[in-house]
mmCIF file of C-alpha atoms and ligand atoms in Angstrom:
data_model
loop_
_atom_site.group_PDB
_atom_site.id
_atom_site.type_symbol
_atom_site.label_atom_id
_atom_site.label_comp_id
_atom_site.label_asym_id
_atom_site.label_seq_id
_atom_site.Cartn_x
_atom_site.Cartn_y
_atom_site.Cartn_z
ATOM 1 C CA UNK A 21 -30.406 207.955 -25.970
ATOM 2 C CA UNK A 22 -29.064 205.797 -23.129
ATOM 3 C CA UNK A 23 -25.887 207.862 -22.819
ATOM 4 C CA UNK A 24 -25.463 207.172 -19.109
ATOM 5 C CA UNK A 25 -24.852 203.557 -20.056
ATOM 6 C CA UNK A 26 -22.004 204.395 -22.428
ATOM 7 C CA UNK A 27 -18.693 203.005 -21.206
ATOM 8 C CA UNK A 28 -16.773 205.018 -23.811
ATOM 9 C CA UNK A 29 -17.100 208.557 -25.166
ATOM 10 C CA UNK A 30 -18.039 209.324 -28.764
ATOM 11 C CA UNK A 31 -14.490 210.505 -29.609
ATOM 12 C CA UNK A 32 -13.065 207.300 -28.123
ATOM 13 C CA UNK A 33 -15.445 205.200 -30.197
ATOM 14 C CA UNK A 34 -14.636 207.162 -33.375
ATOM 15 C CA UNK A 35 -10.955 206.732 -32.690
ATOM 16 C CA UNK A 36 -11.265 202.978 -32.130
ATOM 17 C CA UNK A 37 -13.337 202.442 -35.264
ATOM 18 C CA UNK A 38 -10.949 204.526 -37.410
ATOM 19 C CA UNK A 39 -7.896 202.772 -36.017
ATOM 20 C CA UNK A 40 -9.052 199.153 -35.889
ATOM 21 C CA UNK A 41 -11.929 199.023 -38.399
ATOM 22 C CA UNK A 42 -15.458 197.738 -37.910
ATOM 23 C CA UNK A 43 -17.201 195.603 -36.830
ATOM 24 C CA UNK A 44 -15.250 196.009 -33.606
ATOM 25 C CA UNK A 45 -15.723 195.150 -29.961
ATOM 26 C CA UNK A 46 -14.443 198.011 -27.803
ATOM 27 C CA UNK A 47 -14.286 197.714 -24.012
ATOM 28 C CA UNK A 48 -13.624 200.062 -21.135
ATOM 29 C CA UNK A 49 -11.252 198.851 -18.418
ATOM 30 C CA UNK A 50 -12.787 201.343 -15.982
ATOM 31 C CA UNK A 51 -16.248 199.810 -16.429
ATOM 32 C CA UNK A 52 -14.847 196.293 -16.022
ATOM 33 C CA UNK A 53 -13.410 197.391 -12.672
ATOM 34 C CA UNK A 54 -16.593 199.245 -11.723
ATOM 35 C CA UNK A 55 -18.774 196.186 -12.345
ATOM 36 C CA UNK A 56 -16.547 194.021 -10.155
ATOM 37 C CA UNK A 57 -16.625 196.698 -7.454
ATOM 38 C CA UNK A 58 -20.431 196.785 -7.550
ATOM 39 C CA UNK A 59 -20.524 193.016 -7.097
ATOM 40 C CA UNK A 60 -17.950 193.092 -4.304
ATOM 41 C CA UNK A 61 -19.810 195.889 -2.524
ATOM 42 C CA UNK A 62 -23.058 193.926 -2.630
ATOM 43 C CA UNK A 63 -21.674 190.456 -1.907
ATOM 44 C CA UNK A 64 -19.036 191.406 0.669
ATOM 45 C CA UNK A 65 -16.708 188.537 1.413
ATOM 46 C CA UNK A 66 -18.518 185.992 -0.771
ATOM 47 C CA UNK A 67 -16.141 184.097 -3.027
ATOM 48 C CA UNK A 68 -16.536 185.138 -6.667
ATOM 49 C CA UNK A 69 -16.195 182.932 -9.716
ATOM 50 C CA UNK A 70 -16.370 184.403 -13.210
ATOM 51 C CA UNK A 71 -18.494 182.343 -15.622
ATOM 52 C CA UNK A 72 -15.988 182.695 -18.411
ATOM 53 C CA UNK A 73 -18.473 181.735 -21.105
ATOM 54 C CA UNK A 74 -19.623 185.368 -21.001
ATOM 55 C CA UNK A 75 -16.313 186.599 -22.381
ATOM 56 C CA UNK A 76 -13.343 184.237 -22.335
ATOM 57 C CA UNK A 77 -10.818 186.677 -23.795
ATOM 58 C CA UNK A 78 -7.453 186.123 -22.088
ATOM 59 C CA UNK A 79 -7.144 189.807 -21.215
ATOM 60 C CA UNK A 80 -10.466 189.658 -19.366
ATOM 61 C CA UNK A 81 -9.460 186.441 -17.604
ATOM 62 C CA UNK A 82 -6.098 187.837 -16.524
ATOM 63 C CA UNK A 83 -7.780 190.925 -15.084
ATOM 64 C CA UNK A 84 -10.255 188.753 -13.165
ATOM 65 C CA UNK A 85 -7.492 186.482 -11.862
ATOM 66 C CA UNK A 86 -5.447 189.485 -10.735
ATOM 67 C CA UNK A 87 -8.507 190.703 -8.818
ATOM 68 C CA UNK A 88 -8.783 187.361 -7.009
ATOM 69 C CA UNK A 89 -11.756 186.017 -8.943
ATOM 70 C CA UNK A 90 -11.926 182.290 -9.781
ATOM 71 C CA UNK A 91 -13.336 180.704 -12.928
ATOM 72 C CA UNK A 92 -16.329 178.597 -13.773
ATOM 73 C CA UNK A 93 -15.444 176.510 -16.836
ATOM 74 C CA UNK A 94 -17.881 174.506 -18.934
ATOM 75 C CA UNK A 95 -15.697 172.997 -21.637
ATOM 76 C CA UNK A 96 -12.239 171.599 -22.207
ATOM 77 C CA UNK A 97 -11.369 174.775 -24.072
ATOM 78 C CA UNK A 98 -12.419 176.944 -21.125
ATOM 79 C CA UNK A 99 -10.398 174.763 -18.760
ATOM 80 C CA UNK A 100 -7.411 175.204 -21.048
ATOM 81 C CA UNK A 101 -7.900 178.957 -20.962
ATOM 82 C CA UNK A 102 -7.793 178.804 -17.165
ATOM 83 C CA UNK A 103 -4.553 176.799 -17.368
ATOM 84 C CA UNK A 104 -3.184 179.205 -19.973
ATOM 85 C CA UNK A 105 -3.529 182.180 -17.644
ATOM 86 C CA UNK A 106 -2.042 180.223 -14.754
ATOM 87 C CA UNK A 107 -5.187 179.722 -12.674
ATOM 88 C CA UNK A 108 -4.599 177.257 -9.835
ATOM 89 C CA UNK A 109 -6.904 174.310 -9.217
ATOM 90 C CA UNK A 110 -8.583 175.824 -6.192
ATOM 91 C CA UNK A 111 -9.731 178.715 -8.356
ATOM 92 C CA UNK A 112 -11.378 176.540 -11.018
ATOM 93 C CA UNK A 113 -14.862 175.050 -11.124
ATOM 94 C CA UNK A 114 -15.692 172.390 -13.711
ATOM 95 C CA UNK A 115 -19.320 172.572 -14.727
ATOM 96 C CA UNK A 116 -21.533 171.334 -17.531
ATOM 97 C CA UNK A 117 -24.442 168.963 -18.086
ATOM 98 C CA UNK A 118 -22.475 166.462 -20.197
ATOM 99 C CA UNK A 119 -18.812 166.522 -19.239
ATOM 100 C CA UNK A 120 -16.315 164.655 -21.366
ATOM 101 C CA UNK A 121 -13.635 162.259 -20.105
ATOM 102 C CA UNK A 122 -11.010 164.879 -20.967
ATOM 103 C CA UNK A 123 -12.812 167.476 -18.866
ATOM 104 C CA UNK A 124 -12.922 165.124 -15.858
ATOM 105 C CA UNK A 125 -9.239 164.301 -16.390
ATOM 106 C CA UNK A 126 -7.999 167.871 -16.655
ATOM 107 C CA UNK A 127 -10.246 169.002 -13.796
ATOM 108 C CA UNK A 128 -8.776 166.270 -11.576
ATOM 109 C CA UNK A 129 -5.222 167.093 -12.642
ATOM 110 C CA UNK A 130 -5.820 170.700 -11.624
ATOM 111 C CA UNK A 131 -7.505 169.761 -8.352
ATOM 112 C CA UNK A 132 -10.582 171.725 -9.373
ATOM 113 C CA UNK A 133 -14.036 171.458 -7.789
ATOM 114 C CA UNK A 134 -16.661 169.720 -9.919
ATOM 115 C CA UNK A 135 -20.284 170.747 -10.136
ATOM 116 C CA UNK A 136 -22.294 167.569 -10.426
ATOM 117 C CA UNK A 137 -25.299 167.939 -12.699
ATOM 118 C CA UNK A 138 -26.911 164.460 -12.518
ATOM 119 C CA UNK A 139 -26.749 161.317 -10.395
ATOM 120 C CA UNK A 140 -24.924 159.361 -13.124
ATOM 121 C CA UNK A 141 -21.879 161.544 -12.574
ATOM 122 C CA UNK A 142 -21.185 160.007 -9.151
ATOM 123 C CA UNK A 143 -19.620 157.079 -11.007
ATOM 124 C CA UNK A 144 -17.938 159.232 -13.648
ATOM 125 C CA UNK A 145 -16.127 161.662 -11.356
ATOM 126 C CA UNK A 146 -12.411 161.077 -10.773
ATOM 127 C CA UNK A 147 -11.677 159.392 -7.412
ATOM 128 C CA UNK A 148 -12.014 161.565 -4.294
ATOM 129 C CA UNK A 149 -13.358 164.562 -6.231
ATOM 130 C CA UNK A 150 -14.413 167.760 -4.520
ATOM 131 C CA UNK A 151 -18.021 168.315 -5.510
ATOM 132 C CA UNK A 152 -20.924 170.731 -5.422
ATOM 133 C CA UNK A 153 -24.318 169.325 -6.322
ATOM 134 C CA UNK A 154 -26.294 171.496 -8.707
ATOM 135 C CA UNK A 155 -29.913 171.696 -7.622
ATOM 136 C CA UNK A 156 -32.749 172.227 -10.060
ATOM 137 C CA UNK A 157 -35.229 174.210 -7.956
ATOM 138 C CA UNK A 158 -38.049 173.581 -10.440
ATOM 139 C CA UNK A 159 -39.050 177.229 -10.804
ATOM 140 C CA UNK A 160 -40.297 179.267 -13.732
ATOM 141 C CA UNK A 161 -38.112 182.364 -14.049
ATOM 142 C CA UNK A 162 -38.549 185.700 -15.801
ATOM 143 C CA UNK A 163 -36.337 185.339 -18.840
ATOM 144 C CA UNK A 164 -36.353 183.920 -22.368
ATOM 145 C CA UNK A 165 -37.011 180.191 -22.382
ATOM 146 C CA UNK A 166 -33.555 179.454 -23.809
ATOM 147 C CA UNK A 167 -31.983 181.244 -20.845
ATOM 148 C CA UNK A 168 -34.021 179.582 -18.099
ATOM 149 C CA UNK A 169 -32.023 176.837 -16.388
ATOM 150 C CA UNK A 170 -33.874 176.355 -13.099
ATOM 151 C CA UNK A 171 -37.227 175.308 -14.545
ATOM 152 C CA UNK A 172 -38.441 171.767 -14.047
ATOM 153 C CA UNK A 173 -38.251 171.068 -17.772
ATOM 154 C CA UNK A 174 -34.723 172.437 -18.168
ATOM 155 C CA UNK A 175 -31.892 169.958 -18.616
ATOM 156 C CA UNK A 176 -29.875 171.235 -15.662
ATOM 157 C CA UNK A 177 -29.357 170.017 -12.137
ATOM 158 C CA UNK A 178 -30.594 167.388 -9.756
ATOM 159 C CA UNK A 179 -34.265 167.498 -8.758
ATOM 160 C CA UNK A 180 -34.941 168.638 -5.206
ATOM 161 C CA UNK A 181 -36.298 165.219 -4.234
ATOM 162 C CA UNK A 182 -33.125 163.448 -5.416
ATOM 163 C CA UNK A 183 -30.557 165.642 -3.673
ATOM 164 C CA UNK A 184 -30.428 163.525 -0.500
ATOM 165 C CA UNK A 185 -29.726 160.270 -2.331
ATOM 166 C CA UNK A 186 -27.115 161.918 -4.562
ATOM 167 C CA UNK A 187 -25.275 163.305 -1.538
ATOM 168 C CA UNK A 188 -25.315 159.897 0.070
ATOM 169 C CA UNK A 189 -24.039 158.238 -3.104
ATOM 170 C CA UNK A 190 -21.251 160.796 -3.443
ATOM 171 C CA UNK A 191 -20.116 160.280 0.136
ATOM 172 C CA UNK A 192 -20.170 156.507 -0.054
ATOM 173 C CA UNK A 193 -18.191 156.667 -3.305
ATOM 174 C CA UNK A 194 -15.453 158.544 -1.423
ATOM 175 C CA UNK A 195 -16.020 161.989 -2.887
ATOM 176 C CA UNK A 196 -15.812 165.143 -0.824
ATOM 177 C CA UNK A 197 -19.160 166.961 -0.856
ATOM 178 C CA UNK A 198 -18.490 170.671 -0.477
ATOM 179 C CA UNK A 199 -22.043 171.888 -0.860
ATOM 180 C CA UNK A 200 -24.855 172.856 -3.189
ATOM 181 C CA UNK A 201 -24.995 174.923 -6.349
ATOM 182 C CA UNK A 202 -27.813 176.547 -8.245
ATOM 183 C CA UNK A 203 -28.094 178.785 -11.265
ATOM 184 C CA UNK A 204 -31.618 179.558 -12.367
ATOM 185 C CA UNK A 205 -30.921 181.277 -15.681
ATOM 186 C CA UNK A 206 -29.445 184.301 -17.378
ATOM 187 C CA UNK A 207 -30.644 187.883 -17.888
ATOM 188 C CA UNK A 208 -33.353 187.372 -15.270
ATOM 189 C CA UNK A 209 -35.703 190.344 -15.125
ATOM 190 C CA UNK A 210 -37.395 189.879 -11.750
ATOM 191 C CA UNK A 211 -34.948 189.805 -8.834
ATOM 192 C CA UNK A 212 -37.689 188.099 -6.791
ATOM 193 C CA UNK A 213 -36.927 184.912 -8.747
ATOM 194 C CA UNK A 214 -33.586 184.628 -6.963
ATOM 195 C CA UNK A 215 -35.097 184.844 -3.505
ATOM 196 C CA UNK A 216 -37.663 182.192 -4.436
ATOM 197 C CA UNK A 217 -34.991 179.814 -5.739
ATOM 198 C CA UNK A 218 -32.620 180.368 -2.816
ATOM 199 C CA UNK A 219 -35.526 179.705 -0.478
ATOM 200 C CA UNK A 220 -36.298 176.380 -2.147
ATOM 201 C CA UNK A 221 -32.707 175.273 -1.835
ATOM 202 C CA UNK A 222 -32.536 176.422 1.799
ATOM 203 C CA UNK A 223 -35.470 174.090 2.394
ATOM 204 C CA UNK A 224 -33.037 171.203 1.844
ATOM 205 C CA UNK A 225 -31.223 171.886 5.117
ATOM 206 C CA UNK A 226 -32.805 168.902 6.879
ATOM 207 C CA UNK A 227 -31.632 166.638 4.066
ATOM 208 C CA UNK A 228 -28.115 168.001 3.712
ATOM 209 C CA UNK A 229 -27.065 169.041 7.216
ATOM 210 C CA UNK A 230 -24.389 171.737 7.469
ATOM 211 C CA UNK A 231 -22.428 172.473 4.307
ATOM 212 C CA UNK A 232 -19.126 174.126 3.506
ATOM 213 C CA UNK A 233 -20.405 176.058 0.467
ATOM 214 C CA UNK A 234 -23.557 177.433 -1.142
ATOM 215 C CA UNK A 235 -22.919 178.608 -4.706
ATOM 216 C CA UNK A 236 -25.846 180.744 -5.912
ATOM 217 C CA UNK A 237 -24.733 181.051 -9.551
ATOM 218 C CA UNK A 238 -25.189 184.217 -11.603
ATOM 219 C CA UNK A 239 -27.869 185.397 -14.011
ATOM 220 C CA UNK A 240 -28.391 188.885 -12.591
ATOM 221 C CA UNK A 241 -29.894 191.502 -14.890
ATOM 222 C CA UNK A 242 -27.697 194.519 -15.545
ATOM 223 C CA UNK A 243 -30.013 196.807 -13.572
ATOM 224 C CA UNK A 244 -30.698 194.215 -10.878
ATOM 225 C CA UNK A 245 -30.849 195.075 -7.204
ATOM 226 C CA UNK A 246 -27.578 193.354 -6.304
ATOM 227 C CA UNK A 247 -27.703 194.233 -2.597
ATOM 228 C CA UNK A 248 -31.191 192.680 -2.445
ATOM 229 C CA UNK A 249 -30.089 189.508 -4.245
ATOM 230 C CA UNK A 250 -26.968 189.283 -2.090
ATOM 231 C CA UNK A 251 -29.013 189.635 1.108
ATOM 232 C CA UNK A 252 -31.268 186.720 0.068
ATOM 233 C CA UNK A 253 -28.199 184.678 -0.889
ATOM 234 C CA UNK A 254 -26.532 185.332 2.472
ATOM 235 C CA UNK A 255 -29.680 184.249 4.294
ATOM 236 C CA UNK A 256 -29.732 180.980 2.362
ATOM 237 C CA UNK A 257 -26.022 180.324 2.942
ATOM 238 C CA UNK A 258 -26.478 180.987 6.665
ATOM 239 C CA UNK A 259 -29.126 178.265 6.831
ATOM 240 C CA UNK A 260 -26.404 175.746 5.943
ATOM 241 C CA UNK A 261 -23.664 177.483 7.918
ATOM 242 C CA UNK A 262 -22.006 177.711 4.505
ATOM 243 C CA UNK A 263 -19.621 180.119 2.833
ATOM 244 C CA UNK A 264 -21.396 182.011 0.049
ATOM 245 C CA UNK A 265 -20.098 181.669 -3.502
ATOM 246 C CA UNK A 266 -21.464 183.550 -6.529
ATOM 247 C CA UNK A 267 -20.790 182.922 -10.166
ATOM 248 C CA UNK A 268 -21.699 185.921 -12.333
ATOM 249 C CA UNK A 269 -20.797 186.134 -15.996
ATOM 250 C CA UNK A 270 -22.739 188.771 -17.867
ATOM 251 C CA UNK A 271 -22.968 191.254 -15.014
ATOM 252 C CA UNK A 272 -19.179 191.507 -14.783
ATOM 253 C CA UNK A 273 -18.512 192.272 -18.438
ATOM 254 C CA UNK A 274 -21.633 193.295 -20.396
ATOM 255 C CA UNK A 275 -21.648 197.028 -19.658
ATOM 256 C CA UNK A 276 -17.954 197.426 -20.429
ATOM 257 C CA UNK A 277 -18.296 196.454 -24.087
ATOM 258 C CA UNK A 278 -19.854 197.984 -27.189
ATOM 259 C CA UNK A 279 -20.086 196.578 -30.673
ATOM 260 C CA UNK A 280 -19.089 199.292 -33.115
ATOM 261 C CA UNK A 281 -20.613 198.974 -36.564
ATOM 262 C CA UNK A 282 -20.940 201.266 -39.562
ATOM 263 C CA UNK A 283 -24.006 202.051 -41.612
ATOM 264 C CA UNK A 284 -23.825 200.381 -45.015
ATOM 265 C CA UNK A 285 -27.066 201.775 -46.422
ATOM 266 C CA UNK A 286 -30.831 201.882 -46.175
ATOM 267 C CA UNK A 287 -33.645 199.943 -47.685
ATOM 268 C CA UNK A 288 -37.436 199.790 -47.577
ATOM 269 C CA UNK A 289 -39.481 196.679 -48.307
ATOM 270 C CA UNK A 290 -42.519 196.017 -46.126
ATOM 271 C CA UNK A 291 -40.321 197.557 -43.408
ATOM 272 C CA UNK A 292 -37.586 200.172 -43.198
ATOM 273 C CA UNK A 293 -34.082 198.864 -42.685
ATOM 274 C CA UNK A 294 -30.806 200.436 -41.686
ATOM 275 C CA UNK A 295 -28.154 198.081 -43.066
ATOM 276 C CA UNK A 296 -25.027 197.567 -40.973
ATOM 277 C CA UNK A 297 -21.633 195.931 -41.383
ATOM 278 C CA UNK A 298 -22.305 193.803 -38.266
ATOM 279 C CA UNK A 299 -25.017 191.227 -37.805
ATOM 280 C CA UNK A 300 -25.725 187.805 -36.377
ATOM 281 C CA UNK A 301 -22.169 186.585 -36.951
ATOM 282 C CA UNK A 302 -20.847 189.318 -34.659
ATOM 283 C CA UNK A 303 -23.741 189.553 -32.161
ATOM 284 C CA UNK A 304 -25.993 186.519 -32.012
ATOM 285 C CA UNK A 305 -28.015 187.388 -28.907
ATOM 286 C CA UNK A 306 -30.881 189.215 -30.670
ATOM 287 C CA UNK A 307 -31.395 186.285 -33.045
ATOM 288 C CA UNK A 308 -30.756 183.558 -30.473
ATOM 289 C CA UNK A 309 -33.043 184.776 -27.760
ATOM 290 C CA UNK A 310 -34.594 188.058 -28.749
ATOM 291 C CA UNK A 311 -32.114 190.114 -26.723
ATOM 292 C CA UNK A 312 -32.537 193.873 -27.113
ATOM 293 C CA UNK A 313 -29.332 195.882 -27.039
ATOM 294 C CA UNK A 314 -29.538 199.648 -26.519
ATOM 295 C CA UNK A 315 -28.261 201.518 -29.564
ATOM 296 C CA UNK A 316 -26.214 204.701 -29.605
ATOM 297 C CA UNK A 317 -25.813 206.492 -32.947
ATOM 298 C CA UNK A 318 -22.807 208.738 -33.447
ATOM 299 C CA UNK A 319 -24.578 211.180 -35.771
ATOM 300 C CA UNK A 320 -27.394 213.621 -35.183
ATOM 301 C CA UNK A 321 -30.822 214.158 -36.714
ATOM 302 C CA UNK A 322 -34.515 214.009 -35.939
ATOM 303 C CA UNK A 323 -35.624 210.646 -34.553
ATOM 304 C CA UNK A 324 -36.839 208.041 -36.974
ATOM 305 C CA UNK A 325 -37.481 204.308 -36.683
ATOM 306 C CA UNK A 326 -36.080 201.347 -38.577
ATOM 307 C CA UNK A 327 -34.967 197.760 -38.148
ATOM 308 C CA UNK A 328 -31.228 197.123 -37.900
ATOM 309 C CA UNK A 329 -30.195 194.483 -40.425
ATOM 310 C CA UNK A 330 -26.837 192.782 -40.799
ATOM 311 C CA UNK A 331 -25.102 191.646 -43.977
ATOM 312 C CA UNK A 332 -25.923 187.905 -43.701
ATOM 313 C CA UNK A 333 -28.181 186.197 -46.223
ATOM 314 C CA UNK A 334 -30.529 185.182 -43.409
ATOM 315 C CA UNK A 335 -33.910 186.780 -42.752
ATOM 316 C CA UNK A 336 -33.304 186.543 -39.022
ATOM 317 C CA UNK A 337 -30.115 188.583 -39.254
ATOM 318 C CA UNK A 338 -31.506 191.578 -37.361
ATOM 319 C CA UNK A 339 -29.780 193.361 -34.486
ATOM 320 C CA UNK A 340 -32.878 195.315 -33.519
ATOM 321 C CA UNK A 341 -36.478 195.988 -34.482
ATOM 322 C CA UNK A 342 -38.197 199.376 -34.501
ATOM 323 C CA UNK A 343 -35.046 201.042 -33.277
ATOM 324 C CA UNK A 344 -35.121 204.829 -32.940
ATOM 325 C CA UNK A 345 -32.160 206.444 -34.670
ATOM 326 C CA UNK A 346 -31.394 209.970 -35.861
ATOM 327 C CA UNK A 347 -32.539 210.407 -39.452
ATOM 328 C CA UNK A 348 -29.963 210.910 -42.185
ATOM 329 C CA UNK A 349 -27.379 208.286 -41.191
ATOM 330 C CA UNK A 350 -25.030 207.939 -44.146
ATOM 331 C CA UNK A 351 -22.913 205.046 -45.355
ATOM 332 C CA UNK A 352 -19.921 204.912 -43.029
ATOM 333 C CA UNK A 353 -21.631 206.566 -40.045
ATOM 334 C CA UNK A 354 -20.906 204.848 -36.756
ATOM 335 C CA UNK A 355 -23.321 203.087 -34.445
ATOM 336 C CA UNK A 356 -22.663 201.410 -31.088
ATOM 337 C CA UNK A 357 -24.656 198.488 -29.726
ATOM 338 C CA UNK A 358 -24.385 198.742 -25.975
ATOM 339 C CA UNK A 359 -24.183 196.128 -23.201
ATOM 340 C CA UNK A 360 -22.328 193.938 -25.686
ATOM 341 C CA UNK A 361 -19.367 192.858 -23.553
ATOM 342 C CA UNK A 362 -20.997 189.557 -22.586
ATOM 343 C CA UNK A 363 -21.983 186.773 -24.959
ATOM 344 C CA UNK A 364 -21.073 189.099 -27.851
ATOM 345 C CA UNK A 365 -17.545 188.383 -29.030
ATOM 346 C CA UNK A 366 -17.818 185.047 -27.203
ATOM 347 C CA UNK A 367 -20.621 183.916 -29.508
ATOM 348 C CA UNK A 368 -19.324 185.508 -32.709
ATOM 349 C CA UNK A 369 -18.822 183.036 -35.511
ATOM 350 C CA UNK A 370 -17.115 182.652 -38.851
ATOM 351 C CA UNK A 371 -20.342 181.586 -40.577
ATOM 352 C CA UNK A 372 -20.329 182.857 -44.155
ATOM 353 C CA UNK A 373 -16.526 182.883 -43.895
ATOM 354 C CA UNK A 374 -16.723 186.173 -42.072
ATOM 355 C CA UNK A 375 -13.726 187.031 -39.936
ATOM 356 C CA UNK A 376 -14.504 187.356 -36.243
ATOM 357 C CA UNK A 377 -14.094 191.002 -35.185
ATOM 358 C CA UNK A 378 -11.163 192.469 -33.321
ATOM 359 C CA UNK A 379 -11.517 193.329 -29.627
ATOM 360 C CA UNK A 380 -9.833 196.365 -28.097
ATOM 361 C CA UNK A 381 -9.604 197.731 -24.566
ATOM 362 C CA UNK A 382 -9.466 201.395 -23.532
ATOM 363 C CA UNK A 383 -7.360 201.643 -20.368
ATOM 364 C CA UNK A 384 -7.946 205.354 -19.804
ATOM 365 C CA UNK A 385 -5.056 206.531 -21.947
ATOM 366 C CA UNK A 386 -4.698 204.158 -24.884
ATOM 367 C CA UNK A 387 -6.076 201.131 -26.694
ATOM 368 C CA UNK A 388 -4.805 197.559 -26.326
ATOM 369 C CA UNK A 389 -5.691 194.939 -28.901
ATOM 370 C CA UNK A 390 -7.186 192.033 -26.925
ATOM 371 C CA UNK A 391 -7.826 190.015 -30.036
ATOM 372 C CA UNK A 392 -6.882 190.928 -33.559
ATOM 373 C CA UNK A 393 -9.355 190.575 -36.389
ATOM 374 C CA UNK A 394 -9.307 187.063 -37.778
ATOM 375 C CA UNK A 395 -7.666 186.654 -41.168
ATOM 376 C CA UNK A 396 -9.420 184.835 -44.000
ATOM 377 C CA UNK A 397 -6.502 182.377 -44.269
ATOM 378 C CA UNK A 398 -7.096 181.304 -40.663
ATOM 379 C CA UNK A 399 -10.667 180.409 -41.500
ATOM 380 C CA UNK A 400 -9.710 177.719 -43.989
ATOM 381 C CA UNK A 401 -6.318 176.754 -42.565
ATOM 382 C CA UNK A 402 -7.687 173.550 -40.982
ATOM 383 C CA UNK A 403 -9.136 172.472 -44.316
ATOM 384 C CA UNK A 404 -5.915 172.413 -46.304
HETATM 385 C C1 PLP B 10 -23.794 177.503 -14.198
HETATM 386 C C2 PLP B 10 -23.725 178.894 -14.633
HETATM 387 N N1 PLP B 10 -23.226 179.807 -13.786
HETATM 388 C C3 PLP B 10 -23.146 181.106 -14.123
HETATM 389 C C4 PLP B 10 -23.560 181.541 -15.371
HETATM 390 C C5 PLP B 10 -23.469 182.992 -15.688
HETATM 391 O O1 PLP B 10 -24.702 183.553 -15.996
HETATM 392 P P1 PLP B 10 -24.790 185.105 -16.300
HETATM 393 O O2 PLP B 10 -23.799 185.367 -17.382
HETATM 394 O O3 PLP B 10 -26.176 185.347 -16.740
HETATM 395 O O4 PLP B 10 -24.432 185.802 -15.025
HETATM 396 C C6 PLP B 10 -24.089 180.630 -16.271
HETATM 397 C C7 PLP B 10 -24.565 181.064 -17.586
HETATM 398 O O5 PLP B 10 -25.014 180.353 -18.418
HETATM 399 C C8 PLP B 10 -24.167 179.267 -15.900
HETATM 400 O O6 PLP B 10 -24.661 178.349 -16.727
#
């Protein structure tokens, strides 16, 4: 059992599930702080931006803001969340491959920095915008295809060969070029991929000249060698004489959160299933890109293997395959899916008119409700 990765104790998890019901996202404030400390230790005085897509809960955002972290926003809704928590324009980045007019407008109103994703945007940006140019380094990276954003075939960024002309176009259009940006993907397994990508971008120095900023994105695996990645990033930033920016999402929040779910029953067809009260509507990552979440059972027994199936009428509604659990789990027994603080609650949906789960935070002495469980009436309110 991966107990060393547990952000909460078994009694804490039992207490949360009994008090708030399941499925439930439970987070540890201490682990949120610890993750940020690990990043700060590795990246030193680099400026940090939280990719809020990983977990946009207002409580998480307020904690990040209080710790001096800025926000990378990729939708109007995310920009509004930044406004809601009082983030100032110089702590907001506006990103996305297909920004809307409203996103440009609100970004400009805030005085945010835009991350340009394609040449066409030069003409779409609000006048005198502050801009980073996202570079597509054209590299295969070690992650699921849906998570790879720096590959030549991915839809993101400006190709290396076009960066010079885009910079020129931006400058002649009166925009303020702050620097370059790259983000090669998420949940990247081989830290060597970062060094390779940073190196490719550093090769643009002759084209760009000195720059104010190099933003190296996020995408670090949870066990990644952060000091190693940070060292490569610093080297690349130094090539441009630039300040280093980093933009992690998952790393900052994943370990702090668990999805608590109860056993509903068992079933054998061609395979053995443990049926749970949580599934794809609460945690989409396994179905969306084959993510494997460590599982911690809160009962004991000899090890046995089964698939973890959710309650949705969808064959793909599996939270794990061939998962080792203690035998004898009964209806109502509690199970925690670990590393669920990122892209868990954020991607939960009301498909099948299921209420999105509550989210609670353990601050070391008590629980705070970060988001209450959705009520059925809220799910059809916009239809009446
Ligand atoms: C541009 C950009 N920056 C940062 C991130 C954060 O990635 P991760 O959560 O893997 O650190 C993402 C994730 O999709 C992204 O698209």
